[in-house]
Amino acid sequence: MGAMELFFVDGEISTQVEELAQFIGQQNQSAASFAAEVAQSSDPVQAVLTASQGVLPKVSEDKVEAAYNQLFAIARTGESGIDGVAAAVAKDISANAESGVAGLRVLNNLYNLATAAQLTVFSEMVVLAVRVNMLPTLVPLVSQLPKLLAGWTGSAQQKADVVLELRNALDSAQLGNEAYATELVFLEAIGASDARAAKVATSAIVRFANLSAVCDLDALASLDNVQELSQNGQLGSAGELLNALLECDFEQWQKYATANADALKELGVDADKATDKIRLLTVASIAAEHLGEDVPFSKVSQAIGVEEDDIEMWIIDVVRSGLMQGKMNQVTRSLVPTRSTYRRFGADQWSLLAERLDQWKASLEALQPVIGNAKLVAQQQAMQMAGQAQVTIKE
């Protein structure tokens, strides 16, 4: 007998169980006998769910999603519903799926159907993505982690485990920027009470120093849990590194890096990359102090210890990093910054912002008479033109 072509359709639950039982049996060359066994079982739904283990994940890619949709429809009628079988099904798929694309698609469907088991399903998605080398497909979920964490059912410990599982997976796939973003989520959402918080914070600080594409220091330093860990002395030399990144200009950094070379090496800090990061932050700090003003290239080059001929490339790097916006004047060899990011936005920065807003308000008030006069002149000109354009029709 040739292989039976099966199409999954809606219908009575008994019909759906029989169809899926035949399909599972077909994979083992015993469609009719297995279907009969399931029909005679005291719990046909549980029987077909149990029999699907190790079988459905290996179904051909064009049929696996339809097969699992049928399984999920059957599971929803059981006493425990989708959540009751989600963990077992997800683990089976993550361990045995032959098609990574199809497996992740099925797990995504299962995640959307589940409620209490979403955390477990997500964890198995990470396991499968690592096994089939498809972790980049989960990268868009990193930015959604805070919202996902808030919706998951589970203890803080379980949530922390899943976040760190994802972080470790991203790390192993050399997705350092995403691993850093995941650590920020952990530090913000999980809290300093977790025993691993200090270790995660240390890792995040070192990553910031080493990753050229990550330049928003305030996103890390302003986290309440990071501040708490630092104030309690739980970060050790990593806390000192964070303070140096926040406070040092290039010259001060050189002194700090020389004095703490062994500690930085032990932390895993790449000295050259960290020094370049300080150069970028120093340029941004200079720009923040001179918004709208001409800053000579010579001043910037002296501040970061590079030749003046190379300063344009450094300014371009600072702009590309998102730390600053502005214009370069090659004639006057100067920079005019229009926006800059502070390393730490605290009370001093709020005070400066208020001062600049007051200046802006005063400037607008000074312009009001000029604008009023211009409007009056425009109205008078319009009236004159209207008078000249009058048409008189004689009777």
Short mmCIF file of C-alpha atoms in Angstrom, two decimals:
data_model
loop_
_atom_site.label_atom_id
_atom_site.label_comp_id
_atom_site.label_asym_id
_atom_site.label_seq_id
_atom_site.Cartn_x
_atom_site.Cartn_y
_atom_site.Cartn_z
CA MET A 1 0.00 0.00 0.00
CA GLY A 2 1.30 3.42 -0.90
CA ALA A 3 1.80 6.16 1.65
CA MET A 4 -1.42 7.89 2.60
CA GLU A 5 -1.66 11.61 1.85
CA LEU A 6 -3.24 13.22 4.90
CA PHE A 7 -4.96 16.60 5.08
CA PHE A 8 -5.75 17.98 8.52
CA VAL A 9 -9.19 19.51 8.81
CA ASP A 10 -11.52 20.68 11.55
CA GLY A 11 -14.04 18.23 12.88
CA GLU A 12 -15.12 16.25 15.93
CA ILE A 13 -12.30 15.59 18.39
CA SER A 14 -12.63 11.85 17.87
CA THR A 15 -12.11 12.33 14.13
CA GLN A 16 -9.07 14.55 14.70
CA VAL A 17 -7.56 11.98 17.10
CA GLU A 18 -8.14 9.18 14.60
CA GLU A 19 -6.56 11.18 11.75
CA LEU A 20 -3.48 12.08 13.77
CA ALA A 21 -3.16 8.51 15.08
CA GLN A 22 -3.18 7.23 11.51
CA PHE A 23 -0.56 9.79 10.53
CA ILE A 24 1.72 8.91 13.47
CA GLY A 25 1.28 5.20 12.76
CA GLN A 26 2.12 5.83 9.14
CA GLN A 27 5.53 7.16 10.19
CA ASN A 28 6.17 3.77 11.83
CA GLN A 29 4.62 1.75 9.00
CA SER A 30 1.69 0.73 11.20
CA ALA A 31 -1.04 3.26 10.52
CA ALA A 32 -4.06 0.96 10.80
CA SER A 33 -2.93 -1.02 13.85
CA PHE A 34 -1.84 2.05 15.79
CA ALA A 35 -5.07 3.88 15.02
CA ALA A 36 -6.98 0.87 16.34
CA GLU A 37 -4.90 0.85 19.55
CA VAL A 38 -5.60 4.54 20.13
CA ALA A 39 -9.32 4.06 19.49
CA GLN A 40 -9.45 1.29 22.12
CA SER A 41 -7.45 3.31 24.66
CA SER A 42 -9.21 4.58 27.77
CA ASP A 43 -7.77 8.04 27.03
CA PRO A 44 -7.28 8.40 23.26
CA VAL A 45 -6.21 12.04 23.57
CA GLN A 46 -3.37 11.21 25.96
CA ALA A 47 -2.43 8.18 23.89
CA VAL A 48 -1.92 10.20 20.73
CA LEU A 49 -0.06 12.92 22.64
CA THR A 50 2.32 10.35 24.10
CA ALA A 51 2.82 8.62 20.76
CA SER A 52 3.73 11.91 19.06
CA GLN A 53 6.94 12.18 21.12
CA GLY A 54 10.00 11.61 18.97
CA VAL A 55 7.86 11.11 15.87
CA LEU A 56 6.32 14.41 14.83
CA PRO A 57 9.58 16.43 15.13
CA LYS A 58 11.02 14.27 12.35
CA VAL A 59 8.09 14.68 9.96
CA SER A 60 8.93 16.32 6.64
CA GLU A 61 9.10 20.10 6.72
CA ASP A 62 6.03 20.56 4.52
CA LYS A 63 3.81 18.56 6.91
CA VAL A 64 5.25 19.11 10.38
CA GLU A 65 3.44 22.38 11.11
CA ALA A 66 0.06 21.00 10.04
CA ALA A 67 0.64 17.88 12.14
CA TYR A 68 1.43 19.91 15.24
CA ASN A 69 -1.54 22.20 14.64
CA GLN A 70 -3.69 19.08 14.75
CA LEU A 71 -1.93 17.96 17.94
CA PHE A 72 -2.48 21.36 19.56
CA ALA A 73 -6.16 21.31 18.62
CA ILE A 74 -6.48 17.92 20.31
CA ALA A 75 -4.48 19.02 23.37
CA ARG A 76 -6.77 22.00 23.93
CA THR A 77 -9.66 19.59 24.58
CA GLY A 78 -7.77 17.74 27.30
CA GLU A 79 -8.13 18.38 31.01
CA SER A 80 -4.80 20.21 31.29
CA GLY A 81 -5.11 22.05 27.98
CA ILE A 82 -2.17 23.37 26.00
CA ASP A 83 -0.20 24.37 29.08
CA GLY A 84 -0.36 20.82 30.36
CA VAL A 85 1.51 19.40 27.38
CA ALA A 86 3.53 22.43 26.26
CA ALA A 87 6.67 21.60 28.23
CA ALA A 88 6.91 18.03 26.97
CA VAL A 89 6.11 18.98 23.38
CA ALA A 90 8.57 21.90 23.38
CA LYS A 91 11.39 19.76 24.80
CA ASP A 92 10.69 17.06 22.22
CA ILE A 93 10.89 19.58 19.38
CA SER A 94 14.04 21.29 20.65
CA ALA A 95 15.79 17.94 20.98
CA ASN A 96 14.58 16.13 17.86
CA ALA A 97 13.42 18.61 15.20
CA GLU A 98 15.24 17.90 11.94
CA SER A 99 14.25 21.21 10.37
CA GLY A 100 15.27 24.22 12.42
CA VAL A 101 12.99 26.56 10.47
CA ALA A 102 9.94 24.32 10.85
CA GLY A 103 10.76 23.56 14.49
CA LEU A 104 11.01 27.23 15.43
CA ARG A 105 7.80 27.95 13.55
CA VAL A 106 5.96 25.23 15.50
CA LEU A 107 7.39 26.45 18.80
CA ASN A 108 6.29 29.98 17.93
CA ASN A 109 2.74 28.67 17.35
CA LEU A 110 2.88 26.80 20.64
CA TYR A 111 4.13 29.90 22.46
CA ASN A 112 1.19 31.93 21.17
CA LEU A 113 -1.31 29.25 22.24
CA ALA A 114 0.18 28.75 25.71
CA THR A 115 -0.23 31.02 28.70
CA ALA A 116 1.38 29.66 31.87
CA ALA A 117 3.94 27.65 29.87
CA GLN A 118 5.26 30.48 27.70
CA LEU A 119 8.48 30.80 29.69
CA THR A 120 9.27 27.12 29.17
CA VAL A 121 8.47 27.26 25.46
CA PHE A 122 10.69 30.32 25.01
CA SER A 123 13.54 28.51 26.75
CA GLU A 124 13.20 25.57 24.35
CA MET A 125 13.18 27.98 21.40
CA VAL A 126 16.60 29.15 22.55
CA VAL A 127 17.81 25.55 22.90
CA LEU A 128 16.65 24.66 19.38
CA ALA A 129 18.05 27.87 17.85
CA VAL A 130 21.45 27.08 19.36
CA ARG A 131 21.36 23.44 18.20
CA VAL A 132 20.56 24.31 14.58
CA ASN A 133 22.75 27.46 14.45
CA MET A 134 19.79 29.80 13.94
CA LEU A 135 20.21 32.03 16.98
CA PRO A 136 20.16 35.27 14.90
CA THR A 137 16.45 34.58 14.26
CA LEU A 138 15.80 35.31 17.95
CA VAL A 139 17.76 38.58 18.03
CA PRO A 140 14.63 40.74 17.39
CA LEU A 141 13.15 39.31 20.61
CA VAL A 142 15.91 40.87 22.76
CA SER A 143 14.27 44.30 22.59
CA GLN A 144 10.95 42.69 23.59
CA LEU A 145 12.35 40.90 26.64
CA PRO A 146 11.09 43.41 29.27
CA LYS A 147 7.51 43.02 27.98
CA LEU A 148 7.86 39.24 27.69
CA LEU A 149 9.22 38.96 31.23
CA ALA A 150 6.28 40.93 32.60
CA GLY A 151 3.84 38.54 30.94
CA TRP A 152 5.50 35.24 31.83
CA THR A 153 4.22 33.05 34.65
CA GLY A 154 7.09 31.89 36.84
CA SER A 155 9.35 32.83 39.71
CA ALA A 156 12.00 35.53 39.51
CA GLN A 157 14.59 32.75 39.60
CA GLN A 158 13.04 31.01 36.58
CA LYS A 159 12.85 34.25 34.62
CA ALA A 160 16.46 35.07 35.47
CA ASP A 161 17.54 31.60 34.32
CA VAL A 162 15.89 32.06 30.92
CA VAL A 163 17.37 35.54 30.40
CA LEU A 164 20.87 34.29 31.23
CA GLU A 165 20.33 31.23 29.04
CA LEU A 166 19.63 33.58 26.15
CA ARG A 167 22.62 35.77 27.09
CA ASN A 168 24.95 32.78 27.13
CA ALA A 169 23.60 31.57 23.80
CA LEU A 170 24.12 34.97 22.20
CA ASP A 171 27.61 35.05 23.64
CA SER A 172 28.46 31.65 22.17
CA ALA A 173 27.22 32.86 18.78
CA GLN A 174 29.53 35.90 19.08
CA LEU A 175 26.59 38.29 19.17
CA GLY A 176 28.19 40.53 21.78
CA ASN A 177 26.00 43.60 21.30
CA GLU A 178 22.85 41.54 21.79
CA ALA A 179 24.34 39.72 24.78
CA TYR A 180 25.07 43.13 26.34
CA ALA A 181 21.48 44.26 25.70
CA THR A 182 20.24 41.08 27.39
CA GLU A 183 22.40 41.82 30.42
CA LEU A 184 20.85 45.28 30.69
CA VAL A 185 17.41 43.66 30.69
CA PHE A 186 18.52 41.30 33.47
CA LEU A 187 19.90 44.15 35.58
CA GLU A 188 16.79 46.27 35.11
CA ALA A 189 14.07 43.62 35.39
CA ILE A 190 15.48 40.95 37.68
CA GLY A 191 17.12 43.09 40.35
CA ALA A 192 20.20 43.22 42.53
CA SER A 193 18.70 40.62 44.89
CA ASP A 194 19.63 37.83 42.48
CA ALA A 195 22.90 36.22 43.55
CA ARG A 196 24.23 36.52 40.00
CA ALA A 197 23.50 40.23 39.63
CA ALA A 198 27.01 41.42 40.55
CA LYS A 199 28.56 38.99 38.07
CA VAL A 200 26.17 40.11 35.33
CA ALA A 201 26.84 43.78 36.09
CA THR A 202 30.58 43.15 35.95
CA SER A 203 30.19 41.45 32.59
CA ALA A 204 28.10 44.34 31.27
CA ILE A 205 30.67 46.93 32.36
CA VAL A 206 33.48 45.02 30.68
CA ARG A 207 31.41 44.56 27.52
CA PHE A 208 30.74 48.29 27.39
CA ALA A 209 34.47 48.96 27.52
CA ASN A 210 35.20 46.42 24.78
CA LEU A 211 32.29 46.82 22.34
CA SER A 212 32.90 49.58 19.81
CA ALA A 213 29.23 49.74 18.76
CA VAL A 214 27.93 50.33 22.31
CA CYS A 215 28.41 53.92 23.51
CA ASP A 216 25.39 54.86 25.65
CA LEU A 217 27.03 54.63 29.08
CA ASP A 218 24.08 56.22 30.88
CA ALA A 219 21.86 53.26 29.88
CA LEU A 220 24.09 51.09 32.08
CA ALA A 221 25.26 53.46 34.78
CA SER A 222 21.80 54.88 35.52
CA LEU A 223 20.25 51.50 36.35
CA ASP A 224 19.21 51.48 40.01
CA ASN A 225 20.48 47.95 40.53
CA VAL A 226 23.91 48.80 39.10
CA GLN A 227 24.15 51.84 41.34
CA GLU A 228 23.13 49.78 44.35
CA LEU A 229 25.70 47.08 43.61
CA SER A 230 28.40 49.70 43.11
CA GLN A 231 27.56 51.61 46.28
CA ASN A 232 27.60 48.39 48.29
CA GLY A 233 31.08 47.56 46.98
CA GLN A 234 29.86 44.37 45.29
CA LEU A 235 31.42 45.21 41.92
CA GLY A 236 35.02 45.54 43.12
CA SER A 237 37.41 46.54 40.36
CA ALA A 238 34.53 46.54 37.84
CA GLY A 239 32.92 49.31 39.89
CA GLU A 240 36.15 51.28 39.71
CA LEU A 241 36.20 50.72 35.94
CA LEU A 242 32.64 52.03 35.66
CA ASN A 243 33.55 55.16 37.61
CA ALA A 244 36.59 55.69 35.38
CA LEU A 245 34.45 55.38 32.25
CA LEU A 246 32.03 57.91 33.72
CA GLU A 247 34.52 60.46 34.98
CA CYS A 248 37.83 60.23 33.12
CA ASP A 249 38.92 62.27 30.14
CA PHE A 250 41.59 60.74 27.92
CA GLU A 251 44.55 61.94 30.00
CA GLN A 252 42.98 60.76 33.25
CA TRP A 253 42.12 57.42 31.67
CA GLN A 254 45.72 56.82 30.66
CA LYS A 255 46.84 57.30 34.26
CA TYR A 256 44.06 55.02 35.55
CA ALA A 257 44.75 52.32 32.94
CA THR A 258 48.48 52.31 33.72
CA ALA A 259 47.91 52.11 37.47
CA ASN A 260 45.31 49.35 37.15
CA ALA A 261 46.69 47.36 34.21
CA ASP A 262 46.65 44.03 36.07
CA ALA A 263 43.08 44.49 37.33
CA LEU A 264 41.82 45.44 33.88
CA LYS A 265 43.52 42.43 32.33
CA GLU A 266 41.98 40.15 34.94
CA LEU A 267 38.54 41.57 34.17
CA GLY A 268 39.05 40.86 30.48
CA VAL A 269 39.19 44.48 29.34
CA ASP A 270 40.81 45.03 25.94
CA ALA A 271 43.08 47.99 26.69
CA ASP A 272 43.16 49.30 23.12
CA LYS A 273 39.39 49.08 22.60
CA ALA A 274 38.70 50.69 25.98
CA THR A 275 41.11 53.52 25.18
CA ASP A 276 39.37 54.15 21.88
CA LYS A 277 36.02 54.16 23.71
CA ILE A 278 37.34 56.84 26.08
CA ARG A 279 38.43 58.91 23.10
CA LEU A 280 34.88 58.80 21.72
CA LEU A 281 33.39 59.69 25.10
CA THR A 282 35.87 62.53 25.57
CA VAL A 283 34.95 64.08 22.22
CA ALA A 284 31.26 63.79 23.15
CA SER A 285 31.93 65.48 26.50
CA ILE A 286 33.75 68.37 24.79
CA ALA A 287 30.83 68.72 22.38
CA ALA A 288 28.32 68.77 25.25
CA GLU A 289 30.19 71.67 26.84
CA HIS A 290 30.30 73.70 23.61
CA LEU A 291 26.97 73.15 21.86
CA GLY A 292 26.56 75.60 18.99
CA GLU A 293 30.11 76.87 19.36
CA ASP A 294 33.18 76.50 17.16
CA VAL A 295 35.53 73.93 18.65
CA PRO A 296 38.97 73.93 16.96
CA PHE A 297 40.25 70.60 15.71
CA SER A 298 43.47 71.33 17.58
CA LYS A 299 41.60 71.36 20.90
CA VAL A 300 39.91 68.04 20.19
CA SER A 301 43.10 66.35 18.96
CA GLN A 302 44.99 67.50 22.03
CA ALA A 303 42.21 66.23 24.30
CA ILE A 304 42.23 62.70 22.88
CA GLY A 305 45.92 62.36 22.02
CA VAL A 306 45.78 61.96 18.25
CA GLU A 307 47.27 63.85 15.34
CA GLU A 308 45.17 66.78 14.11
CA ASP A 309 45.21 65.33 10.60
CA ASP A 310 43.31 62.30 11.93
CA ILE A 311 40.74 64.20 13.95
CA GLU A 312 38.06 64.28 11.23
CA MET A 313 37.88 60.48 11.20
CA TRP A 314 37.47 60.43 14.97
CA ILE A 315 34.68 63.00 14.80
CA ILE A 316 32.96 60.90 12.13
CA ASP A 317 33.24 57.86 14.44
CA VAL A 318 31.67 59.81 17.30
CA VAL A 319 28.77 60.87 15.06
CA ARG A 320 28.37 57.33 13.74
CA SER A 321 28.21 56.00 17.30
CA GLY A 322 25.22 58.23 18.03
CA LEU A 323 27.02 60.20 20.73
CA MET A 324 27.00 63.50 18.86
CA GLN A 325 25.62 65.45 15.93
CA GLY A 326 27.26 68.48 14.37
CA LYS A 327 29.08 69.97 11.42
CA MET A 328 32.73 70.17 10.53
CA ASN A 329 34.16 73.28 8.90
CA GLN A 330 37.24 72.32 6.92
CA VAL A 331 38.05 75.96 6.18
CA THR A 332 38.29 76.98 9.82
CA ARG A 333 39.20 73.42 10.85
CA SER A 334 36.63 73.36 13.56
CA LEU A 335 33.63 71.42 14.82
CA VAL A 336 30.21 72.93 15.61
CA PRO A 337 28.29 70.39 17.73
CA THR A 338 24.49 70.64 17.68
CA ARG A 339 23.71 67.70 19.97
CA SER A 340 25.72 65.54 22.31
CA THR A 341 25.09 62.69 24.72
CA TYR A 342 26.25 62.94 28.33
CA ARG A 343 27.94 59.96 29.91
CA ARG A 344 25.76 60.45 32.97
CA PHE A 345 22.65 62.61 32.99
CA GLY A 346 22.37 63.77 36.58
CA ALA A 347 21.49 66.88 38.58
CA ASP A 348 24.19 69.01 36.95
CA GLN A 349 22.96 68.14 33.49
CA TRP A 350 19.34 68.87 34.41
CA SER A 351 20.44 72.24 35.78
CA LEU A 352 22.32 73.03 32.57
CA LEU A 353 19.32 71.97 30.49
CA ALA A 354 17.05 74.28 32.51
CA GLU A 355 19.51 77.14 31.99
CA ARG A 356 19.56 76.57 28.24
CA LEU A 357 15.78 76.39 28.09
CA ASP A 358 15.60 79.74 29.90
CA GLN A 359 18.04 81.18 27.36
CA TRP A 360 15.94 79.79 24.52
CA LYS A 361 12.78 81.25 26.06
CA ALA A 362 14.44 84.66 26.45
CA SER A 363 15.59 84.55 22.84
CA LEU A 364 12.05 83.79 21.66
CA GLU A 365 10.65 86.62 23.76
CA ALA A 366 13.22 89.00 22.25
CA LEU A 367 12.09 87.93 18.78
CA GLN A 368 8.40 88.59 19.42
CA PRO A 369 8.53 92.36 18.65
CA VAL A 370 10.45 91.64 15.43
CA ILE A 371 7.92 89.00 14.40
CA GLY A 372 5.04 91.33 15.31
CA ASN A 373 6.47 94.15 13.18
CA ALA A 374 7.05 91.80 10.27
CA LYS A 375 3.43 90.60 10.43
CA LEU A 376 2.19 94.20 10.55
CA VAL A 377 4.27 95.17 7.51
CA ALA A 378 3.03 92.12 5.64
CA GLN A 379 -0.60 93.00 6.43
CA GLN A 380 -0.12 96.61 5.27
CA GLN A 381 1.48 95.44 2.03
CA ALA A 382 -1.38 93.02 1.44
CA MET A 383 -3.95 95.78 1.96
CA GLN A 384 -2.13 98.07 -0.47
CA MET A 385 -1.98 95.37 -3.09
CA ALA A 386 -5.65 94.64 -2.61
CA GLY A 387 -6.48 98.32 -3.13
CA GLN A 388 -4.43 98.48 -6.31
CA ALA A 389 -6.18 95.39 -7.64
CA GLN A 390 -9.71 96.76 -7.25
CA VAL A 391 -11.86 96.59 -10.42
CA THR A 392 -14.56 99.22 -11.00
CA ILE A 393 -17.40 98.44 -13.40
CA LYS A 394 -19.24 101.43 -14.79
CA GLU A 395 -22.93 101.15 -15.46
#
